[in-house]
Short mmCIF file of C-alpha atoms in Angstrom, two decimals:
data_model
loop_
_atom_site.label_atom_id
_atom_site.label_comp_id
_atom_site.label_asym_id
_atom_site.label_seq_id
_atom_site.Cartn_x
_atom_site.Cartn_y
_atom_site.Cartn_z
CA UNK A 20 82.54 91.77 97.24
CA UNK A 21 83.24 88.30 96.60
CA UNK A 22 87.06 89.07 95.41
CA UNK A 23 87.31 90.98 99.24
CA UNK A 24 86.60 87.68 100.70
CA UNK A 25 87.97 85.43 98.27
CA UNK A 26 90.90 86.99 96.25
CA UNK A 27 93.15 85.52 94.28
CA UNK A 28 96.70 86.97 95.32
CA UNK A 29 97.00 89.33 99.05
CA UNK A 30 99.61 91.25 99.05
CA UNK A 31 101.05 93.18 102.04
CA UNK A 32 102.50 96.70 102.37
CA UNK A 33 104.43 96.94 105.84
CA UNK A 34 105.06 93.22 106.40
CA UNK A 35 107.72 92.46 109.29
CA UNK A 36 109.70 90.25 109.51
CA UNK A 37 109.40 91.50 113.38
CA UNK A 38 107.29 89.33 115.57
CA UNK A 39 106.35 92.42 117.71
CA UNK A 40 104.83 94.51 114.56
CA UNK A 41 101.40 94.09 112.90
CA UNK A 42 102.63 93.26 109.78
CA UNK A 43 103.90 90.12 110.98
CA UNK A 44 101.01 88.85 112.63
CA UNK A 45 98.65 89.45 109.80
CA UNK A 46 101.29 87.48 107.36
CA UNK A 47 101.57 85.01 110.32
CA UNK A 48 98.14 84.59 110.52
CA UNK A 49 97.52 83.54 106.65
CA UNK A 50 100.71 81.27 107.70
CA UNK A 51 98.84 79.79 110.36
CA UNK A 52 95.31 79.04 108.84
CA UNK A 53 96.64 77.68 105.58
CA UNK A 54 95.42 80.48 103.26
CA UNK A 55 95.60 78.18 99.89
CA UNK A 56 96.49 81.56 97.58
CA UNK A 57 99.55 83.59 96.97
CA UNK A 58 100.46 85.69 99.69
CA UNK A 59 102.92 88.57 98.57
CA UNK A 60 105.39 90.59 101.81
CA UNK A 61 105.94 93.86 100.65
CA UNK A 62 109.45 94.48 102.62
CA UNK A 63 112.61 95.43 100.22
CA UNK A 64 114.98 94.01 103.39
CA UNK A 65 114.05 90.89 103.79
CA UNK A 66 114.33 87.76 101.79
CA UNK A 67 111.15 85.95 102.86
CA UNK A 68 108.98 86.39 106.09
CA UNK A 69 107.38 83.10 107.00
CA UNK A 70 108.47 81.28 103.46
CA UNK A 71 106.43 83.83 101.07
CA UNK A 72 109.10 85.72 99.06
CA UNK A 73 109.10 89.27 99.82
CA UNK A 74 109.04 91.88 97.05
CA UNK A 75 110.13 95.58 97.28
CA UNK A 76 107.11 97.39 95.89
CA UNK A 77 103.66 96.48 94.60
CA UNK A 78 104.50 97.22 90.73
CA UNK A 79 107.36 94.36 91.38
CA UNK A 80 104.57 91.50 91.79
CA UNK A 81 104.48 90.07 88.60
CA UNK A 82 101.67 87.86 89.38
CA UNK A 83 97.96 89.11 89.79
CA UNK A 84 97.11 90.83 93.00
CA UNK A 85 93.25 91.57 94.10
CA UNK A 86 93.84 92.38 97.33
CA UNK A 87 96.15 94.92 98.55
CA UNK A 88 96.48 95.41 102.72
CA UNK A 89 98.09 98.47 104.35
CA UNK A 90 100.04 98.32 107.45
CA UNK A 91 102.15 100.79 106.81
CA UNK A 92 103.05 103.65 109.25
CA UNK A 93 100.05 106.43 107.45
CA UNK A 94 102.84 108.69 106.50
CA UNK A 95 104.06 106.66 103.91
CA UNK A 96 100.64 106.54 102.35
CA UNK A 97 101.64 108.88 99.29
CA UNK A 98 104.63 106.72 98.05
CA UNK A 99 102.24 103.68 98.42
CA UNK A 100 99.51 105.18 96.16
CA UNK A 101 101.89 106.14 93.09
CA UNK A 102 103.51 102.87 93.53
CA UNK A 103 99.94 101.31 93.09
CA UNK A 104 99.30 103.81 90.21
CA UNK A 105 102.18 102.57 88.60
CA UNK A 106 100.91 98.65 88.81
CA UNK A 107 97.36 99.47 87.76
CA UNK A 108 98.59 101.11 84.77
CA UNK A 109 100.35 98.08 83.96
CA UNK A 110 98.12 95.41 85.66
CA UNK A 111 95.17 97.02 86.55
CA UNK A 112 93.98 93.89 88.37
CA UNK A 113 93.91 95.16 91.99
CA UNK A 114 90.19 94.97 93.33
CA UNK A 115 90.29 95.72 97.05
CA UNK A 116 91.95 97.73 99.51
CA UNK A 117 92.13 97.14 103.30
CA UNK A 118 93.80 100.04 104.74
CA UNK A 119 94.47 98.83 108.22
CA UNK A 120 96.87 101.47 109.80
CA UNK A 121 95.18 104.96 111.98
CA UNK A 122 96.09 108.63 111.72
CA UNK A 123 93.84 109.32 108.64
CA UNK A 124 90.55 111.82 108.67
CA UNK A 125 89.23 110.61 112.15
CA UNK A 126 92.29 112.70 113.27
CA UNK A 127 90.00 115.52 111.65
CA UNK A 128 93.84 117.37 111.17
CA UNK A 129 94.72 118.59 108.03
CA UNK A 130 97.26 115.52 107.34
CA UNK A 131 95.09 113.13 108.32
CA UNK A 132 92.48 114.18 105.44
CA UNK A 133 95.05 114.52 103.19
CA UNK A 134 96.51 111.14 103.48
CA UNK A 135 92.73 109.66 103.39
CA UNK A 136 92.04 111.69 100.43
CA UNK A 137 95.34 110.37 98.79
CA UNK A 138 94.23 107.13 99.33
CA UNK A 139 91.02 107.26 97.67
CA UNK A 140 92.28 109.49 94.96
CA UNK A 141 93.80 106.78 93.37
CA UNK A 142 91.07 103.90 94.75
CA UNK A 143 88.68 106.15 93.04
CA UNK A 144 90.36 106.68 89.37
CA UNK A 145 90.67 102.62 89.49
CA UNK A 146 87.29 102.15 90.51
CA UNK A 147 89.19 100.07 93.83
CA UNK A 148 87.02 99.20 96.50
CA UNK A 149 87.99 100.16 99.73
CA UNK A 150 88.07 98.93 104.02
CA UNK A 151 89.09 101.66 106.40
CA UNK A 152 91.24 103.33 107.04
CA UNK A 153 92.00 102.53 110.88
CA UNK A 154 90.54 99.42 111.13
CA UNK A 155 92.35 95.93 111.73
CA UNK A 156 90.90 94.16 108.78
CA UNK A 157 88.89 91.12 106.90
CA UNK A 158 88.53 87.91 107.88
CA UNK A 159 86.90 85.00 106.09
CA UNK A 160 86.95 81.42 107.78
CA UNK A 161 85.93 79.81 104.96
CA UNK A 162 88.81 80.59 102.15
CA UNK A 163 91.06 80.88 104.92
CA UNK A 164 91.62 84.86 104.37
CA UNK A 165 92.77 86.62 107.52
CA UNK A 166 94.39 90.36 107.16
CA UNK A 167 93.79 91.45 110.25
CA UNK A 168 96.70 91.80 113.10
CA UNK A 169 95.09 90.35 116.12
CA UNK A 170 96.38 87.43 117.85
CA UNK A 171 93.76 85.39 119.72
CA UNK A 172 95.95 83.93 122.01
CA UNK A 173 94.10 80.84 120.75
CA UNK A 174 95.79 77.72 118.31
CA UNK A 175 93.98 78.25 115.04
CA UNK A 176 93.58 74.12 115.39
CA UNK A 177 91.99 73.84 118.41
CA UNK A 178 88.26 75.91 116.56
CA UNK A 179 85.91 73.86 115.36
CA UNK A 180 84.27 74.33 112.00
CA UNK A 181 83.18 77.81 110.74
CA UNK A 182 79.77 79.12 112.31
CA UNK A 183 77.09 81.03 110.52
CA UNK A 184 78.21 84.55 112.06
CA UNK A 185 79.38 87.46 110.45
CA UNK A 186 80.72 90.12 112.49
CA UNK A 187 80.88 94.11 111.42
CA UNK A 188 82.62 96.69 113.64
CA UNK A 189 83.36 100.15 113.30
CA UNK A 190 85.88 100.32 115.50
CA UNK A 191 88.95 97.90 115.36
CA UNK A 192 89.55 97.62 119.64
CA UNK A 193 86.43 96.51 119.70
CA UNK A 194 86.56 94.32 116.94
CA UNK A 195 89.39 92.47 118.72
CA UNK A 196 87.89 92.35 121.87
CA UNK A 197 84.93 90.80 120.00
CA UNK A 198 87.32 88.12 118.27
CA UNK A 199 89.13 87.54 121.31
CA UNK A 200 86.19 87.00 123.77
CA UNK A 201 84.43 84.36 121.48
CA UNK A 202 88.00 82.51 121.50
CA UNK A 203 88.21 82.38 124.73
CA UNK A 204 84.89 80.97 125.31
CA UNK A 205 84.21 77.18 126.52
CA UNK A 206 84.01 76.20 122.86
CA UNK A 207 85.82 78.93 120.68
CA UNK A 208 83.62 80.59 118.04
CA UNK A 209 85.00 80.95 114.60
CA UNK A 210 83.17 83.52 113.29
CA UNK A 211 82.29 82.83 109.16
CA UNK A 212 83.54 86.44 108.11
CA UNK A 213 84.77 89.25 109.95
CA UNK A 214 85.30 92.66 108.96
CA UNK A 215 86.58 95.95 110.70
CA UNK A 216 85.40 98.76 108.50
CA UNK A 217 86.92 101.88 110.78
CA UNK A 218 86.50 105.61 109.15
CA UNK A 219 83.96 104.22 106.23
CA UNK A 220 86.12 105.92 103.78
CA UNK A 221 84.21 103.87 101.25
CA UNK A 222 82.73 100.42 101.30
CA UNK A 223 80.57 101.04 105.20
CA UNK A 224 77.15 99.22 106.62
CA UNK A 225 74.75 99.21 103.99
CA UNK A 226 77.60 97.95 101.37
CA UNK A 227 78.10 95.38 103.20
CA UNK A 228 74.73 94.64 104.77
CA UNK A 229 73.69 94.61 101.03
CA UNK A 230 76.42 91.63 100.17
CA UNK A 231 75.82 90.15 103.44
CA UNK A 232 71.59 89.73 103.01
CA UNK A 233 72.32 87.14 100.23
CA UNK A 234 75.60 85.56 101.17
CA UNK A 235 74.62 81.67 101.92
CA UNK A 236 77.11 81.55 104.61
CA UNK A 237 76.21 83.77 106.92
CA UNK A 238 73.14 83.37 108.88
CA UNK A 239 73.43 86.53 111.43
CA UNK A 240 74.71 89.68 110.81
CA UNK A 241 76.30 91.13 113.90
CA UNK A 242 76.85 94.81 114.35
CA UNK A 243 79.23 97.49 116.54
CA UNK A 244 77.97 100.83 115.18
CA UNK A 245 79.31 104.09 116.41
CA UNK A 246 77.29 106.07 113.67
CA UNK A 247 75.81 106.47 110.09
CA UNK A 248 75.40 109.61 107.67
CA UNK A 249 72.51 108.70 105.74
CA UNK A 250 69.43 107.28 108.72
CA UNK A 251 67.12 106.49 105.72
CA UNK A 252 68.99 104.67 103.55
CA UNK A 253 70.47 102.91 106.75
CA UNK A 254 66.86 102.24 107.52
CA UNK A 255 65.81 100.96 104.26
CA UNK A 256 68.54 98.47 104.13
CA UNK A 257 67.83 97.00 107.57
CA UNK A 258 64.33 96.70 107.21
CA UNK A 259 64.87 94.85 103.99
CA UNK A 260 67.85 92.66 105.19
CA UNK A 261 66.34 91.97 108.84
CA UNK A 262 63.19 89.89 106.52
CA UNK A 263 65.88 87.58 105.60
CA UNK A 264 68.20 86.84 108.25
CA UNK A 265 68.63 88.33 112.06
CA UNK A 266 70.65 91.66 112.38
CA UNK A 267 72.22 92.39 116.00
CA UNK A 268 73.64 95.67 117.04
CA UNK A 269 75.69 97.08 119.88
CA UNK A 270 75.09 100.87 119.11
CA UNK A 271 76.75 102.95 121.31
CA UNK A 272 76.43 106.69 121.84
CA UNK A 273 73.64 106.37 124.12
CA UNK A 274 74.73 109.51 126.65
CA UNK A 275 75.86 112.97 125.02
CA UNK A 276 79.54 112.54 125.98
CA UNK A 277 79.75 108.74 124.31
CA UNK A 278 78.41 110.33 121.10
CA UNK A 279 80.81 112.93 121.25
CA UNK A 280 82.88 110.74 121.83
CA UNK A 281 82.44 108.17 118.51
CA UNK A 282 82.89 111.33 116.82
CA UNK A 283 86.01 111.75 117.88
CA UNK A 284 86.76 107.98 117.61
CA UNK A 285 85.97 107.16 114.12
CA UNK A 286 84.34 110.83 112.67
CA UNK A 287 80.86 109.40 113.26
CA UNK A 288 77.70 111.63 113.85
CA UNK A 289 75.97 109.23 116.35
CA UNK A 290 72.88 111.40 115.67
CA UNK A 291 70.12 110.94 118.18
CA UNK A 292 69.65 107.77 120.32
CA UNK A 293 66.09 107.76 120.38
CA UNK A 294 65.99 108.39 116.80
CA UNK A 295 68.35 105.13 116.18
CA UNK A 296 66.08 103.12 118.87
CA UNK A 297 63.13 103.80 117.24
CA UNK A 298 64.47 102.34 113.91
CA UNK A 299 65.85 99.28 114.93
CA UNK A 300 62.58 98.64 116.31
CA UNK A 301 60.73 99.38 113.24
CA UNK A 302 63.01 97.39 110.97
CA UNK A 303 63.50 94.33 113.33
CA UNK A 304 66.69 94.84 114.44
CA UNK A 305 67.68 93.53 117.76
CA UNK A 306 69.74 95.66 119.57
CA UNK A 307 72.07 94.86 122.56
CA UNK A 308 73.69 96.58 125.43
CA UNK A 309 76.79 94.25 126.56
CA UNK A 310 79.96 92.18 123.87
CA UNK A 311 78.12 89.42 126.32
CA UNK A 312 74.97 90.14 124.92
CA UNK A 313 76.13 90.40 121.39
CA UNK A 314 77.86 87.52 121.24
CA UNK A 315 75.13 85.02 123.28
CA UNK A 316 72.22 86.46 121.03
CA UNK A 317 74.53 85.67 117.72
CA UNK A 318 75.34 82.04 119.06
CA UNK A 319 71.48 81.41 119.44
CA UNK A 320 70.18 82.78 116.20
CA UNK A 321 72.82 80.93 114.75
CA UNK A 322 72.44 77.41 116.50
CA UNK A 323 68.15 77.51 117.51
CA UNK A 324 65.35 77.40 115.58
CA UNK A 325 63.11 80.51 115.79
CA UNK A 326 60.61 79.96 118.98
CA UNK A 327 56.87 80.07 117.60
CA UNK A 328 56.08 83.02 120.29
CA UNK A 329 57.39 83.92 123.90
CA UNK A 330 55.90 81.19 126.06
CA UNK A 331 59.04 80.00 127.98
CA UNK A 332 58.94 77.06 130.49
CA UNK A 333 61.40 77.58 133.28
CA UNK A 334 62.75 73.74 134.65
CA UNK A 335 65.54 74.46 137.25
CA UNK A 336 67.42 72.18 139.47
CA UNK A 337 67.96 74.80 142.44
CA UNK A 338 65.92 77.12 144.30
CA UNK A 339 68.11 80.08 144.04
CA UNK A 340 68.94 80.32 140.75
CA UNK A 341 65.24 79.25 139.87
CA UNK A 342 64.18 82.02 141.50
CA UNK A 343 66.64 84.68 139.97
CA UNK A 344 65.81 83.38 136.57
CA UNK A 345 62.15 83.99 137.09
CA UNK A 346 62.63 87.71 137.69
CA UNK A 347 64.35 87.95 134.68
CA UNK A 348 61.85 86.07 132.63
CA UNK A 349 59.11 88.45 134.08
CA UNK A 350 60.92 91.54 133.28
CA UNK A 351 61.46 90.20 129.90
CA UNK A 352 58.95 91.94 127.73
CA UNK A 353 58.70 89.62 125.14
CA UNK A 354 58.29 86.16 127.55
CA UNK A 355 55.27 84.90 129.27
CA UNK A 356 55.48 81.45 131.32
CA UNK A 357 52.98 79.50 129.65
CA UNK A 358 50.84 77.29 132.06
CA UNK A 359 51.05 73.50 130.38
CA UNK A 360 48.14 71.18 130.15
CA UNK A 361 46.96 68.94 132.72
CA UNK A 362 48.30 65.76 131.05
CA UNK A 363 51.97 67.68 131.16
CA UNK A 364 51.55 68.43 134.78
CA UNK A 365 50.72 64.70 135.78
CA UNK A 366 53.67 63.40 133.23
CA UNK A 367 56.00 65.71 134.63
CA UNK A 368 55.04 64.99 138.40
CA UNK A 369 55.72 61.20 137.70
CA UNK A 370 58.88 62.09 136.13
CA UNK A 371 60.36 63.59 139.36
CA UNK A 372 61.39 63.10 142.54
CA UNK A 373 58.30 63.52 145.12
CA UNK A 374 59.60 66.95 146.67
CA UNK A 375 59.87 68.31 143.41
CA UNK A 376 57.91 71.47 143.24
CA UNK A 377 55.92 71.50 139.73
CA UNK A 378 53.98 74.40 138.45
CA UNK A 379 54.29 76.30 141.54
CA UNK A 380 53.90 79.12 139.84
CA UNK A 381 52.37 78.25 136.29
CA UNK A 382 55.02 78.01 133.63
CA UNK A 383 57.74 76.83 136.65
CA UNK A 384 58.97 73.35 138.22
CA UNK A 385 61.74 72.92 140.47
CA UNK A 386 63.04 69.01 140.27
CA UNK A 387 65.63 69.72 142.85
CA UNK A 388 69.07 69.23 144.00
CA UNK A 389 68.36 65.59 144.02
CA UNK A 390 67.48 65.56 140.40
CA UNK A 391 69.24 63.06 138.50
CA UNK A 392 70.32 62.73 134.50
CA UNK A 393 67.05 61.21 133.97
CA UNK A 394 65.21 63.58 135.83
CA UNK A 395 66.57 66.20 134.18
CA UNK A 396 66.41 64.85 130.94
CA UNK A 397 62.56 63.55 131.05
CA UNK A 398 61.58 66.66 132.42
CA UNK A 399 63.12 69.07 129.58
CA UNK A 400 61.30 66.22 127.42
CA UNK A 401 58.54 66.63 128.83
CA UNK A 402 57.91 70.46 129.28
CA UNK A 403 58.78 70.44 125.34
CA UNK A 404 56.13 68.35 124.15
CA UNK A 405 53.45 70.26 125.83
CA UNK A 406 52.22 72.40 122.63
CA UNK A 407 51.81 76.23 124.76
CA UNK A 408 55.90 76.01 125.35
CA UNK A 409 57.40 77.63 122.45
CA UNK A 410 60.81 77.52 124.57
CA UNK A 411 62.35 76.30 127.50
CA UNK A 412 65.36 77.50 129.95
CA UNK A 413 66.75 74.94 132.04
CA UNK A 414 69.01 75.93 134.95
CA UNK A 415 71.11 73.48 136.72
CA UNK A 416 73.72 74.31 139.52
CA UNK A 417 76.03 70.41 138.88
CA UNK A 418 76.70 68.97 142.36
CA UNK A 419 79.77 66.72 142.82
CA UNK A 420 77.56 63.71 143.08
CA UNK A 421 75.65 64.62 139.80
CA UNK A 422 78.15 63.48 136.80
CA UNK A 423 78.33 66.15 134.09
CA UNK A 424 79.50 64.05 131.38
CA UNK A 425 76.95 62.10 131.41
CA UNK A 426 74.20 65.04 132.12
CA UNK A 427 75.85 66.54 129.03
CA UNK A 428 75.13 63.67 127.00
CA UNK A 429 71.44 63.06 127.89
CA UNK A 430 70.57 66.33 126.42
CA UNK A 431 72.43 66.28 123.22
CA UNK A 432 70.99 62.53 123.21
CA UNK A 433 67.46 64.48 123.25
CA UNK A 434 68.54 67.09 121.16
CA UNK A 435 69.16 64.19 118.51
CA UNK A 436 66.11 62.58 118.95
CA UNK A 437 64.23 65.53 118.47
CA UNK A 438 63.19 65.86 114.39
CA UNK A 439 64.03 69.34 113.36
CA UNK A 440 60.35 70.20 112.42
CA UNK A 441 59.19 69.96 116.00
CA UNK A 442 62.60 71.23 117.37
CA UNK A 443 62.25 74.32 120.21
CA UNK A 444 64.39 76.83 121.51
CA UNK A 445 66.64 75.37 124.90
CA UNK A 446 68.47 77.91 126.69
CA UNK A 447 70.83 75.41 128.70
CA UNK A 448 72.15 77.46 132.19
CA UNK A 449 74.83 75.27 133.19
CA UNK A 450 76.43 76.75 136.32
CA UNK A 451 79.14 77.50 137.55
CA UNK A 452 82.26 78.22 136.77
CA UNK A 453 84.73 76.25 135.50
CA UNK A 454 83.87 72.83 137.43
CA UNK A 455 81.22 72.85 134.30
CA UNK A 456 83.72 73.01 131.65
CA UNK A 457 83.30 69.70 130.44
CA UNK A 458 79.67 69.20 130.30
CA UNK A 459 79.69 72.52 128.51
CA UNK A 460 82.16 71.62 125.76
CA UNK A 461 80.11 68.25 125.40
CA UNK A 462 76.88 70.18 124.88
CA UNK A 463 78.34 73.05 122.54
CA UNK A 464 80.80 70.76 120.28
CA UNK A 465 76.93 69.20 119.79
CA UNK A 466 75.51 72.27 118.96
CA UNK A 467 73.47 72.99 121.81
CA UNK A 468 73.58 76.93 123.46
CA UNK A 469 74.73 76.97 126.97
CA UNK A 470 75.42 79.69 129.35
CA UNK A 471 76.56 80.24 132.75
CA UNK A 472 74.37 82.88 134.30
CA UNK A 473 70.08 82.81 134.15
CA UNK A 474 69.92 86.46 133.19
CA UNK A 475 71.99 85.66 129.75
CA UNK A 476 70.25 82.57 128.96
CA UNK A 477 67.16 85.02 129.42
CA UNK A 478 68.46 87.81 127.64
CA UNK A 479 68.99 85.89 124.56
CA UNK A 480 65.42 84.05 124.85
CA UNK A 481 64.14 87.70 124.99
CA UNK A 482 65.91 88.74 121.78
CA UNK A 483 65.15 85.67 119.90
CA UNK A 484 61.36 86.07 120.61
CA UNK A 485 61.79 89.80 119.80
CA UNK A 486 62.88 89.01 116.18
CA UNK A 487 60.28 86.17 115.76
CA UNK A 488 57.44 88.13 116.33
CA UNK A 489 59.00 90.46 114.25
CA UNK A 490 58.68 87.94 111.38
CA UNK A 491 55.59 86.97 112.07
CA UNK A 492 54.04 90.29 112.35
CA UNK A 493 55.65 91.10 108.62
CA UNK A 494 54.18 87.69 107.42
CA UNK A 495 50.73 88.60 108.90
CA UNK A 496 50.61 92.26 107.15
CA UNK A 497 51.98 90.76 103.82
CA UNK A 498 49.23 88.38 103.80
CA UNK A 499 46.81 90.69 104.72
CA UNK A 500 47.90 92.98 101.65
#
């Protein structure tokens, strides 16, 4: 897979020289993030789209190609292929295939499975791997590759450095709106690969789950999944991957009319729902119901250490919100909240302000609207020290006379202070809106998780804890023979 993500020479079929059509954007895209290899525009009317020299067909390239991308109305699919027989008679040094354009088998029509089967016809005789069709593409952050035709809305300049995410989806939509909601977040998240795989024509899940297990950049595997053929050897490879790094799926198909219709979508059978649940329990996969969800719960395996069980401290600076976020900790299946030791309560009571309502109920403390940085900072200190919190969520509603920079600060200060052997899980509830902007971008350019709600800052404790016990429930059996 390496030459998918890395390949030396892209070139295009269906490049534009037309700002409104995909094949621009995915050419403008390379443009844009500085792709350091040879991108090739297959267009024979234009000169040059975006300074890269266009060529009029595939066997024209005279220099080596491993990546070939389709964005080519799916009609034109047949002249394509013998064009591409014709260079891998020649050459024979094309590798990969992303077919990004629709109207293939998932149509179920007779074209449709013609064209698909024309396309693997000749993938197949050249032993070429294969993405698609109807998907939007491959993305790697790391060796700048970017074939897909989705504009963020979002200057590639303004993301920080790659994350340890890699993103799966089988279908494209939702692939964008995944790519588009974590740029538009308070910090944008630049995802370390992301691939659209669409009708699974040939490389699908487990292909890539396979690659992804032992790829040292990617530290969770995200998933949308629609459907699989095979359950067991699905199964097998998530049990097997899941022991090695966190997987996290949105599969949908839940009701009998949104299985019907994935089937429709991408040619999926969704199978039963039940039957799916049931696995991803078994093999440790942690599966989600919202793109909120997915995306949170990827951010925190990414960015937090594994929490050592479910024992999560509560510390909120409002009532209200404290409150709420208590009910959602209690209906969490996975969380307790722990009561701390007596030497905990008595540092945390001197730590506040004298109203300040601590342990009232056990695994709880309310330092109130009062609370200052230091109050809020000693008191997430001191709740993490205590050795029965394996986690903490802090929730604080900033007042005008509280200042956010400087709240931000104190907690990446502790965050820094912290050695990373003794470092917890902190689900930071920053609220609300955007008046919090800036303490937020201070506390996640830091690398520090914040949300802007309780019940997500929960929901991702939940799921974290979920896939730790997971862990250490394999590690206890394995040692136990």
């Amino acid at each position: 897979m390496d030459k998918l993500f890395n390949p030396d020479g892209i070139a295009v079929v269906g490049a534009s020289a037309n700002p409104a059509k995909a094949g621009f954007v995915a050419i403008r895209n390379m443009r844009e993030k500085e792709y350091p290899g040879k991108v090739f525009p297959i267009n024979p009317n234009e000169k040059d789209i975006l300074g890269y020299p266009c060529h009029g067909s595939l066997k024209d390239i005279k220099e080596n190609v491993d990546l070939v991308v389709l964005i080519m109305p799916s009609r034109l699919i047949y002249d394509v292929m013998d064009d591409l027989d014709q260079r891998m008679e020649s050459k024979g040094d094309v590798k990969f295939i992303v077919c990004a354009a629709a109207d293939y088998a998932e149509t179920k029509t007779g074209e449709g499975i013609a064209r698909q089967k024309r396309l693997m016809k000749t993938a197949e005789k050249y032993h070429i791997r294969v993405i698609g069709p109807n998907c939007i593409g491959v993305i790697d952050n790391r060796s700048r590759v970017d074939t897909t035709f989705v504009d963020t809305g979002v200057p590639f300049s303004t993301f920080g450095a790659p994350t340890g995410i890699t993103f799966i989806s089988q279908s494209g939509a939702l692939a964008s709106a995944v790519l588009m909601e974590g740029a538009g977040r308070v910090v944008p998240v630049l995802y370390n690969k992301f691939i659209s795989i669409g009708n699974m024509a040939d490389i699908d899940f487990v292909d890539l789950i396979n690659y992804l297990e032992t790829d040292g950049t990617t530290k969770v595997i995200g998933i949308y999944m629609e459907g699989y053929k095979d359950g067991q050897k699905l199964a097998e490879t998530l049990k097997r991957a899941s022991l090695k790094k966190p997987i996290v799926i949105l599969k949908v198909g839940r009701s009998a009319l949104g299985a019907n219709a994935a089937n429709s979508h991408t040619g999926s059978m969704a199978g039963s729902d039940q039957v799916y649940d049931a696995v991803f329990k078994q093999c440790g996969v942690i599966r989600v119901d919202t793109i909120d969800e997915l995306i949170d719960t990827m951010q925190a395996f990414d960015q937090m250490p594994l929490p050592a069980g479910g024992n999560t401290f509560l510390l909120t600076q409002a009532g209200g919100p404290g409150i709420y976020c208590t009910d959602a900790i209690c209906a969490a299946d996975s969380l307790t909240m722990p009561s701390v030791s007596e030497k905990t309560r008595e540092k945390l009571t001197a730590s506040q302000l004298p109203m300040a309502n601590i342990c009232h109920p056990e695994g709880y403390a309310d330092i109130t609207a009062s609370a200052s940085v230091k109050n809020h900072v000693d008191g997430l200190r001191i709740v993490l020290e205590d050795e029965n919190v394996d986690a903490a969520v802090l929730v604080t509603v900033v007042p005008t006379f509280l200042p956010q920079e400087a709240l931000a600060e104190g907690f990446v200060a502790l965050d820094h202070e912290t050695p990373a052997e003794k470092k917890k899980p902190v689900y930071y509830c920053v609220m609300a809106g955007a008046y919090t902007t800036k303490a937020r971008k201070i506390m996640e350019r830091s690398g520090l998780c914040t949300f802007n709600t309780p019940e997500k800052a929960v929901k991702a404790a939940g799921n974290l804890c979920k896939y730790a016990m997971f862990r250490k429930r394999h590690g206890e059996e394995k040692a136990h023979g």
